[in-house]
Short mmCIF file of C-alpha atoms in Angstrom, two decimals:
data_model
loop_
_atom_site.label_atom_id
_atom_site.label_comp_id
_atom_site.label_asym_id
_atom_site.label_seq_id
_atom_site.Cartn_x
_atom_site.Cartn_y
_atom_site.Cartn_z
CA UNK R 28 128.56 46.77 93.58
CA UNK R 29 131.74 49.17 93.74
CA UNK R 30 133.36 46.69 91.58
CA UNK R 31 130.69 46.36 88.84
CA UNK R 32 130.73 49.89 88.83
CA UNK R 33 134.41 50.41 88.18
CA UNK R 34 134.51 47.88 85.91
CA UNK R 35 131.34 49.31 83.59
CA UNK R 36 132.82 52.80 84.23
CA UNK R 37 135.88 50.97 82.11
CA UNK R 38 133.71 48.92 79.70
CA UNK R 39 132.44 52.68 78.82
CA UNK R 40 135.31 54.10 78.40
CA UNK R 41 136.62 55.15 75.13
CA UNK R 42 139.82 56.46 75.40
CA UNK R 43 141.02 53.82 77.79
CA UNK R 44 140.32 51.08 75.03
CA UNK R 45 142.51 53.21 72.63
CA UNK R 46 145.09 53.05 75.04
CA UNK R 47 144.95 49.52 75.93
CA UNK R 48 144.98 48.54 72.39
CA UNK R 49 147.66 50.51 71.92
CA UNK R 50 149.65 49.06 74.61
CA UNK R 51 148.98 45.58 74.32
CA UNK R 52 151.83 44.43 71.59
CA UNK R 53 155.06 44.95 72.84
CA UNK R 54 157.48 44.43 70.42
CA UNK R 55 159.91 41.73 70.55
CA UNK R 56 163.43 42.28 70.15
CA UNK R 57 166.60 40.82 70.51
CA UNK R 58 169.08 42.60 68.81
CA UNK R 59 169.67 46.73 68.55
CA UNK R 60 170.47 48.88 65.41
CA UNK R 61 174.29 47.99 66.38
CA UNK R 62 173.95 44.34 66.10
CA UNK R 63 174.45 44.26 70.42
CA UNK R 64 172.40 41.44 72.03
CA UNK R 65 169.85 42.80 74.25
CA UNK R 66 168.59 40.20 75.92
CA UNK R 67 170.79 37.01 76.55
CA UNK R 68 168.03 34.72 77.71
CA UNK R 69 165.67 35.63 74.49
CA UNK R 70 169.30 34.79 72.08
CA UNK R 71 169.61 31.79 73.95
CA UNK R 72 165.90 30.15 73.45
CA UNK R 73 166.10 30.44 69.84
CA UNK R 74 169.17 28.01 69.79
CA UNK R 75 170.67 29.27 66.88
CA UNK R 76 174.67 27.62 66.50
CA UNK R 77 177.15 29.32 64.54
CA UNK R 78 176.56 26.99 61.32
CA UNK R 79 172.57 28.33 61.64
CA UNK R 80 173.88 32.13 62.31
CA UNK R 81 175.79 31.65 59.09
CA UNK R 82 173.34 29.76 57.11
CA UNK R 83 170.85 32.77 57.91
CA UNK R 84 173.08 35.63 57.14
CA UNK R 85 174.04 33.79 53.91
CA UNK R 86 169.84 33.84 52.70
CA UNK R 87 169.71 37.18 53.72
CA UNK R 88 172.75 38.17 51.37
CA UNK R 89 171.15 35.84 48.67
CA UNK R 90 168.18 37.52 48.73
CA UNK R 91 169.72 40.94 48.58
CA UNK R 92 171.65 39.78 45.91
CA UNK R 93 168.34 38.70 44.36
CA UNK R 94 167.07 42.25 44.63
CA UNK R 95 169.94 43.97 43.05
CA UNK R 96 170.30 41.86 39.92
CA UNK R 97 166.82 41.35 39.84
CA UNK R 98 166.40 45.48 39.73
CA UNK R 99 169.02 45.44 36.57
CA UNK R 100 167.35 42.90 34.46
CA UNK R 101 164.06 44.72 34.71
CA UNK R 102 165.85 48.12 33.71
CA UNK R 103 167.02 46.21 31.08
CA UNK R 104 163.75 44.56 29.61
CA UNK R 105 164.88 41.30 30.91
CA UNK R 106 163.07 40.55 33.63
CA UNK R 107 158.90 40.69 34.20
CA UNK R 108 157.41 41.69 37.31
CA UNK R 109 159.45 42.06 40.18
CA UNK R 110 158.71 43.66 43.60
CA UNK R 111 161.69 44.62 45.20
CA UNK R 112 163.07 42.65 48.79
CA UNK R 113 165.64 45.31 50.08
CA UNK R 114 165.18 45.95 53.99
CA UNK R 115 162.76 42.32 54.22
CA UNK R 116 165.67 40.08 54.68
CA UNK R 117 165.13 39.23 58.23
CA UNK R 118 161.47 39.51 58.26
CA UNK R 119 161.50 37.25 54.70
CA UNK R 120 164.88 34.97 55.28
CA UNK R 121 165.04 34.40 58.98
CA UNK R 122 161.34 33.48 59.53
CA UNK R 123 162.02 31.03 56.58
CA UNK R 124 164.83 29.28 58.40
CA UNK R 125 162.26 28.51 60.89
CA UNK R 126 160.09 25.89 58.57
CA UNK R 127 161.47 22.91 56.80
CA UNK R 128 160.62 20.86 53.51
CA UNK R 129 157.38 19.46 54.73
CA UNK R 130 155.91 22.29 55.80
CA UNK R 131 153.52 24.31 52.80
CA UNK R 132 154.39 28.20 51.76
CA UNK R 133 152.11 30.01 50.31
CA UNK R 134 153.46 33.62 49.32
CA UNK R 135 152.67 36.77 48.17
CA UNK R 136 154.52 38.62 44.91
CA UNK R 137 157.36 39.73 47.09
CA UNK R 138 158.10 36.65 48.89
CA UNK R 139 160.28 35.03 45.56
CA UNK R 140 163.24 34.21 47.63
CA UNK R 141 161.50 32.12 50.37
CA UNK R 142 160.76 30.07 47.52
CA UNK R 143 163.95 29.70 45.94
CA UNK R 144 165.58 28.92 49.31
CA UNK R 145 163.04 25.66 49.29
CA UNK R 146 164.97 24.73 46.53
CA UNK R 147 163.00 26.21 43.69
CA UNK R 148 165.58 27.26 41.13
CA UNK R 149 165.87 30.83 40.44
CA UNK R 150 165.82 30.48 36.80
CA UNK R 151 162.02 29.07 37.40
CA UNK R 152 161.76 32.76 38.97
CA UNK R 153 163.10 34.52 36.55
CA UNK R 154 160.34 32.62 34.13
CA UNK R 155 157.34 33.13 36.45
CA UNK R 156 158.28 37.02 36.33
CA UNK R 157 158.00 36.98 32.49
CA UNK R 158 155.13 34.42 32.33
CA UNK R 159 155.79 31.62 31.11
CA UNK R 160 154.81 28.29 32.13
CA UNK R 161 157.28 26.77 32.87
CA UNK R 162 157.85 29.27 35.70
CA UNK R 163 155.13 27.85 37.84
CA UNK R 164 156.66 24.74 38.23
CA UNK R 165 157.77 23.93 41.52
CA UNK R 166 159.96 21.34 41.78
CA UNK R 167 163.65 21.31 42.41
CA UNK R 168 166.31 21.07 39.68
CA UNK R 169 166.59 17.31 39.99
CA UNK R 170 162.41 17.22 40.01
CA UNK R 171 161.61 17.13 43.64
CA UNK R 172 159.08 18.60 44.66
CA UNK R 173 158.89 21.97 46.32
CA UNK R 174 155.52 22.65 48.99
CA UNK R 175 154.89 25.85 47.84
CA UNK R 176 152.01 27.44 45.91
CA UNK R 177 152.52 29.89 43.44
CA UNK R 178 153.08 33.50 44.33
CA UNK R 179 149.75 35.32 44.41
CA UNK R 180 149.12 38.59 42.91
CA UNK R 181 145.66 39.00 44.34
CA UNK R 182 146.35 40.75 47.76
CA UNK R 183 145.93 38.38 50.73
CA UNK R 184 144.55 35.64 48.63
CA UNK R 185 147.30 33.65 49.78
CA UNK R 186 145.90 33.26 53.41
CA UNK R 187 142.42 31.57 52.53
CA UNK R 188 145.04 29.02 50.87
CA UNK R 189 146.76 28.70 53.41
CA UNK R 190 143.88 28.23 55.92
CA UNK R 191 142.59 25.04 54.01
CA UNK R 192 146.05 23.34 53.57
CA UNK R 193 146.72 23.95 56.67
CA UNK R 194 143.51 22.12 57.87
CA UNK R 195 144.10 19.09 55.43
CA UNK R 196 147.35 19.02 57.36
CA UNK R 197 145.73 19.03 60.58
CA UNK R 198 143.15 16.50 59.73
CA UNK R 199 145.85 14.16 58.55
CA UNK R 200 147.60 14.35 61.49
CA UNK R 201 150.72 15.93 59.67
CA UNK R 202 153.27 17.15 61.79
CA UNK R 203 153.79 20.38 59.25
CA UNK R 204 152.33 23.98 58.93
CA UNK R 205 151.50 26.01 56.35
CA UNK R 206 153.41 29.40 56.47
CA UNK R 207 152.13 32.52 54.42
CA UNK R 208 153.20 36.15 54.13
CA UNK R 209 150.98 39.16 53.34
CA UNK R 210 152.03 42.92 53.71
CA UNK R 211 150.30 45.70 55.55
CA UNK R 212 147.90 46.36 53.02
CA UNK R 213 147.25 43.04 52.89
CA UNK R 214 145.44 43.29 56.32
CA UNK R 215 143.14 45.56 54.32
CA UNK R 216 141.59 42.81 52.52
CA UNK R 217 138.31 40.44 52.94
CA UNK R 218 140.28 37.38 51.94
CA UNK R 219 143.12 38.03 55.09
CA UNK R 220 140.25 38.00 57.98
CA UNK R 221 138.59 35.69 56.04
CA UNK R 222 141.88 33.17 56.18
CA UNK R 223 142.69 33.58 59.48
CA UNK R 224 139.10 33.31 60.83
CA UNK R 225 138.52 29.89 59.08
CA UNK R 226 142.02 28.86 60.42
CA UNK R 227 141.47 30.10 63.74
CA UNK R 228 137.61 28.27 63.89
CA UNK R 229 139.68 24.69 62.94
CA UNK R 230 142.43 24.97 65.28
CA UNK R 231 144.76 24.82 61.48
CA UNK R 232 148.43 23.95 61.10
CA UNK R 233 149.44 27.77 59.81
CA UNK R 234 151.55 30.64 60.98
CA UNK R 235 150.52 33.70 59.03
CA UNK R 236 153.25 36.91 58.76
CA UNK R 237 152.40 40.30 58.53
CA UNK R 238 154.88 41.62 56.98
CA UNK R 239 154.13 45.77 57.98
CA UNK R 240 156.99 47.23 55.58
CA UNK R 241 155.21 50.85 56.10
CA UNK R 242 153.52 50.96 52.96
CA UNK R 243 150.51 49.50 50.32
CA UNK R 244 152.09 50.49 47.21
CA UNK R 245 151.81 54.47 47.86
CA UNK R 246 149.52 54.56 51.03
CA UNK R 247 150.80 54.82 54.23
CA UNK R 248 150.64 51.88 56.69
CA UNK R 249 148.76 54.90 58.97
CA UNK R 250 146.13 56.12 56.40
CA UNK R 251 145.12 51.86 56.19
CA UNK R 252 143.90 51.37 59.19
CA UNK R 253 142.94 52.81 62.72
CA UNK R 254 144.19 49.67 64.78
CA UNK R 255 147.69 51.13 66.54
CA UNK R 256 148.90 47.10 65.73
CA UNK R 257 148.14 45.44 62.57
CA UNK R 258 148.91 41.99 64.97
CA UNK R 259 145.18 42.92 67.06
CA UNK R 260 143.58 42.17 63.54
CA UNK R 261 144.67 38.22 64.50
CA UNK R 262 143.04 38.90 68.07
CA UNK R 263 139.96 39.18 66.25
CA UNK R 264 140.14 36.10 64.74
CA UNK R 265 141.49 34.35 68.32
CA UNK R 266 144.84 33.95 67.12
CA UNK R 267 148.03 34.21 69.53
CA UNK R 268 149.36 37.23 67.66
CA UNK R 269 152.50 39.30 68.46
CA UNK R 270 154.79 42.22 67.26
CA UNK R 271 158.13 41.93 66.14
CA UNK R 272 161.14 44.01 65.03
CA UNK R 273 161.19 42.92 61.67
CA UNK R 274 164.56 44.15 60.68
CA UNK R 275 166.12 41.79 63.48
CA UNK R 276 167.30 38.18 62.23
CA UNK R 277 167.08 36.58 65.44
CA UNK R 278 164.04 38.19 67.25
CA UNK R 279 161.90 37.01 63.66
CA UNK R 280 163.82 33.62 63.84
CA UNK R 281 162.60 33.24 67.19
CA UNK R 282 159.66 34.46 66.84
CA UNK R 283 158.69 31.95 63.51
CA UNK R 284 160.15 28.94 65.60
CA UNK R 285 157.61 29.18 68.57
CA UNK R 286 154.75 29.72 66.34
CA UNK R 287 155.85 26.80 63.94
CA UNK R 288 156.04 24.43 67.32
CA UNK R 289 152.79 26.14 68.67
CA UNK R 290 150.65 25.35 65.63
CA UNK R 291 152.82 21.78 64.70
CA UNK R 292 151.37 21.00 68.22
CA UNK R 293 147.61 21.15 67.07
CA UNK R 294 147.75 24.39 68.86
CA UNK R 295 146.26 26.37 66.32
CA UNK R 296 147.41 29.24 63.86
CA UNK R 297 149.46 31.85 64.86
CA UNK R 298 149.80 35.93 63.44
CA UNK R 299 153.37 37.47 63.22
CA UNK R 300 153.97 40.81 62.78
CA UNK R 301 157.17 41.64 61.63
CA UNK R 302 157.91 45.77 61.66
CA UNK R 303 160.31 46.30 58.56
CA UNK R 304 160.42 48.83 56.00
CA UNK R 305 160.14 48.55 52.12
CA UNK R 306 163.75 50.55 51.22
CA UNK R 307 162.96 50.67 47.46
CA UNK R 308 159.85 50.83 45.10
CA UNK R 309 156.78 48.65 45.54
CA UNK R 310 157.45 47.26 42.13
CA UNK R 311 160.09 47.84 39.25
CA UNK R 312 156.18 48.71 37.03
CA UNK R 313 157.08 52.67 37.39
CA UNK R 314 156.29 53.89 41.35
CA UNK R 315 158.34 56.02 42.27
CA UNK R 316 158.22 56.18 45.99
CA UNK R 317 159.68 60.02 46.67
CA UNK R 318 156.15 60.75 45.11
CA UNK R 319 155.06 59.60 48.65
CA UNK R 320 158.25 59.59 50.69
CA UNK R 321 161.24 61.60 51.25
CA UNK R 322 165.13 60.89 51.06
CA UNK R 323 165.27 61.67 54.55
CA UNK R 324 163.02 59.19 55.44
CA UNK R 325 164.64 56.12 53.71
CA UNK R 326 167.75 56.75 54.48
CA UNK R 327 167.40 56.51 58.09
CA UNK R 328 165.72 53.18 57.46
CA UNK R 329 168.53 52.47 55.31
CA UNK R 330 171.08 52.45 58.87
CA UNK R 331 168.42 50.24 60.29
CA UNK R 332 167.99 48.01 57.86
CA UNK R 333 168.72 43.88 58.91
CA UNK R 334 171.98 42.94 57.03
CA UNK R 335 173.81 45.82 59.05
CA UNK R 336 172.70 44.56 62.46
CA UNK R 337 173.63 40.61 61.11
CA UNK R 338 176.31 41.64 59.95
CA UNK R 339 178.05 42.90 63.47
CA UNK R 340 176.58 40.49 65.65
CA UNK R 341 178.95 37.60 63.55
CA UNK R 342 181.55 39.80 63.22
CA UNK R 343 181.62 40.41 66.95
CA UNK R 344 181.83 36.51 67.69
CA UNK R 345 184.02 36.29 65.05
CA UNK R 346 182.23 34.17 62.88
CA UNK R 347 182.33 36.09 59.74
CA UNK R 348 184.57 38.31 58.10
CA UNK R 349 184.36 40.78 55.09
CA UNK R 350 186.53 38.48 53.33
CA UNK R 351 183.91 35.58 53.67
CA UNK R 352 180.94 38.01 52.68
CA UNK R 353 182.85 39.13 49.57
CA UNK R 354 183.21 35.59 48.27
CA UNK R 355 179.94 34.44 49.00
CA UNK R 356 178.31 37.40 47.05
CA UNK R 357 180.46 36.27 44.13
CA UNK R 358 179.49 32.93 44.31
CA UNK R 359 175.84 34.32 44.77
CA UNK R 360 176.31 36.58 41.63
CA UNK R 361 177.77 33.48 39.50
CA UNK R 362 175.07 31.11 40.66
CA UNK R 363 172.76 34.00 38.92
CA UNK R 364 174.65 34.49 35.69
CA UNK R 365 173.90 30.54 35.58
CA UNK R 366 170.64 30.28 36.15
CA UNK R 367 169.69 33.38 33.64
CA UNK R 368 171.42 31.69 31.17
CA UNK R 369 169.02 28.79 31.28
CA UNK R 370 166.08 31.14 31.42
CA UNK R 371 167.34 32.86 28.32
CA UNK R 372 167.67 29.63 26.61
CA UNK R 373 164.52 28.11 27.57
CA UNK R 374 162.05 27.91 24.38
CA UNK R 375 159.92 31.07 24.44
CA UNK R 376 156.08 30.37 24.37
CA UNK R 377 153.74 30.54 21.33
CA UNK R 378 149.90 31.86 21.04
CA UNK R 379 149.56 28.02 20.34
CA UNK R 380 151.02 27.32 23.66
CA UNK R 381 149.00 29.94 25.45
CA UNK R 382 146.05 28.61 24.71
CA UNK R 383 147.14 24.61 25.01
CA UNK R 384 147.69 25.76 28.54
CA UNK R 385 144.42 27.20 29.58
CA UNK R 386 142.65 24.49 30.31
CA UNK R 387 143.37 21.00 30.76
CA UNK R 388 140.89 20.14 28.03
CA UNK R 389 141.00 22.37 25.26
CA UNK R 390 137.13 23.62 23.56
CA UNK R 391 136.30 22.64 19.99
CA UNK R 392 137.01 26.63 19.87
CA UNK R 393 140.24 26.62 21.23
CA UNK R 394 141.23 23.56 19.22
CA UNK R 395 140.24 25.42 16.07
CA UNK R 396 142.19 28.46 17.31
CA UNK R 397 145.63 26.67 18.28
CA UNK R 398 145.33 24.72 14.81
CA UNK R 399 145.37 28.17 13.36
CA UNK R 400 147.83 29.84 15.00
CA UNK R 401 150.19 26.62 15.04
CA UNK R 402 149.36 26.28 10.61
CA UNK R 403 151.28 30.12 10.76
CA UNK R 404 154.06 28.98 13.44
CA UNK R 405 152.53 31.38 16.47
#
């Protein structure tokens, strides 16, 4: 009876669930701010050799690289949408490194360079950004193709996508996942509990990331949500979900390749979240985050931020040099004078083609309209 007692005494108790939820994701980490190894055994499980270490510092200058010449071309009127990447590079680059060509991605607006590092061509991104069709596309420059839907601008959309590819997978005995990213505010949305239930109910091939950068667009990652982890949302659903430092390469890496063998298994989905910090604007469409943050406050994220900590653990096993980094952001930077070059030259679309491309089957209205339009060369 003494025991009953406790234990309702606990069942009734408020605070102590607030505490317990609070202390039930710790984080997982494997490297410091310095780039210092902090736990051997965790380093060695993820089995990274020096070719992978490389490989994954190398997407993670790409996509910086990405964000910086991406930035300009907006500035100047050259670019469309574009939601900036700086400070995601491990949470974005090293979970990718975890899945391979047969597995699905399904993305969110901010997750452009996962894509291209599947082999999608960044001119192709540089053409979804300003709309055109042939920016959704996705096949490889020699017309592959690439498994990845389109990036979604509806928040969190991408996760009810993922939950039914990822059961097709499962019910066709595919050894492949489906791997989607979402941001904090995503977590906010019907269609992200909705995803992960339905994927949790099937047992589904998916591993869904969190990706809890500190804000949705303006609104603090605080001011979202009561739950003290955004990972307990997946508990919900009766997902394995865990916490990770999201601004280290190896603890995400890690991290992505358990829950890629976990659900590959028939195990079910798994929820990442990966702590990280959004360095720069939400998008290049006007916010100006020091309307809702402070100098002070990025710039210590800025000394945390993933390349940094990369950076010194290959420098400390002498694996990579300044020299090495300095040529591979030149190759990066001519590889992206290429490909804008074949953007710029692609044909631009007509109102003719607009409406060709609506629907499969064009209406005897729209076939009146693009005879029109096409008669006076638009």
């Amino acid at each position: 009876m003494a025991d009953i007692t406790a234990t309702n005494k606990q069942v009734l108790d408020f605070n102590h669930q607030l505490t317990a939820q609070a202390d039930s994701f710790p984080t997982l980490s494997v490297l410091d701010n310095t780039g210092k190894i902090v736990d051997d055994e965790a380093f060695e499980r993820a089995e990274l050799s020096n070719e992978d270490l490389i490989n994954i510092i190398k997407r993670m200058i790409l996509s910086r690289q990405l964000d910086i010449r991406s930035t300009k071309l907006a500035k100047q009127g050259r670019f469309g949408f574009f939601a900036p990447t700086a400070g995601q590079e491990a949470s974005q680059m090293a979970s990718s490194y975890a899945f391979n060509d047969d597995d699905w991605l399904m993305p969110g607006y901010r997750d452009i360079p996962q894509i291209v590092v599947k082999g999608w061509p960044i001119w192709k991104a540089i053409l979804w950004s300003r709309g055109h069709v042939l920016g959704n596309v996705y096949t490889t420059e020699d017309d592959k193709p690439v498994n990845s839907w389109m990036p979604q601008i509806i928040i969190g959309a991408q996760y009810v996508e993922a939950a039914g590819i990822a059961l097709g997978l499962k019910k066709r005995g595919k050894n492949a996942v489906v791997y989607a990213y979402t941001g904090d505010g995503g977590t906010s949305q019907g269609d992200f509990y909705e995803g992960i239930n339905f994927a949790g109910a099937y047992n589904a091939n998916a591993v869904f990331f969190v990706q809890n950068n500190g804000y949705a667009i303006s609104t603090p990652r605080a001011l979202q949500t009561a739950a003290p982890h955004l990972a307990a949302k997946g508990w919900a659903a009766g997902l394995p979900s865990l916490v990770v430092d999201g601004n280290d390469p190896i603890a995400v890496y890690l991290a992505s390749k358990e829950a890629r063998a976990w659900a590959a298994n028939g195990n079910g989905p798994v929820l990442i979240e990966t702590i990280t910090n959004r360095l720069e604007a939400h998008s290049t469409a006007g916010d100006d985050p020091l309307r809702y943050r402070t100098k002070d406050d990025i710039g210590e994220w800025w000394k945390k931020e993933p390349l940094i900590r990369m950076r010194k653990l290959l420098q400390g096993q002498g694996i990579w040099n300044e020299e090495q980094e300095d040529d591979y952001v030149k190759e990066v930077n001519q590889l992206i004078d290429d490909q804008i070059k074949i953007a710029d030259s692609v044909e631009k679309q007509k109102i003719s083609n607009f409406i060709k491309n609506t629907l499969e089957v064009p209406s005897q209205a729209m076939k009146e309209q693009i005879a029109k339009f096409e008669s006076e060369g638009k």
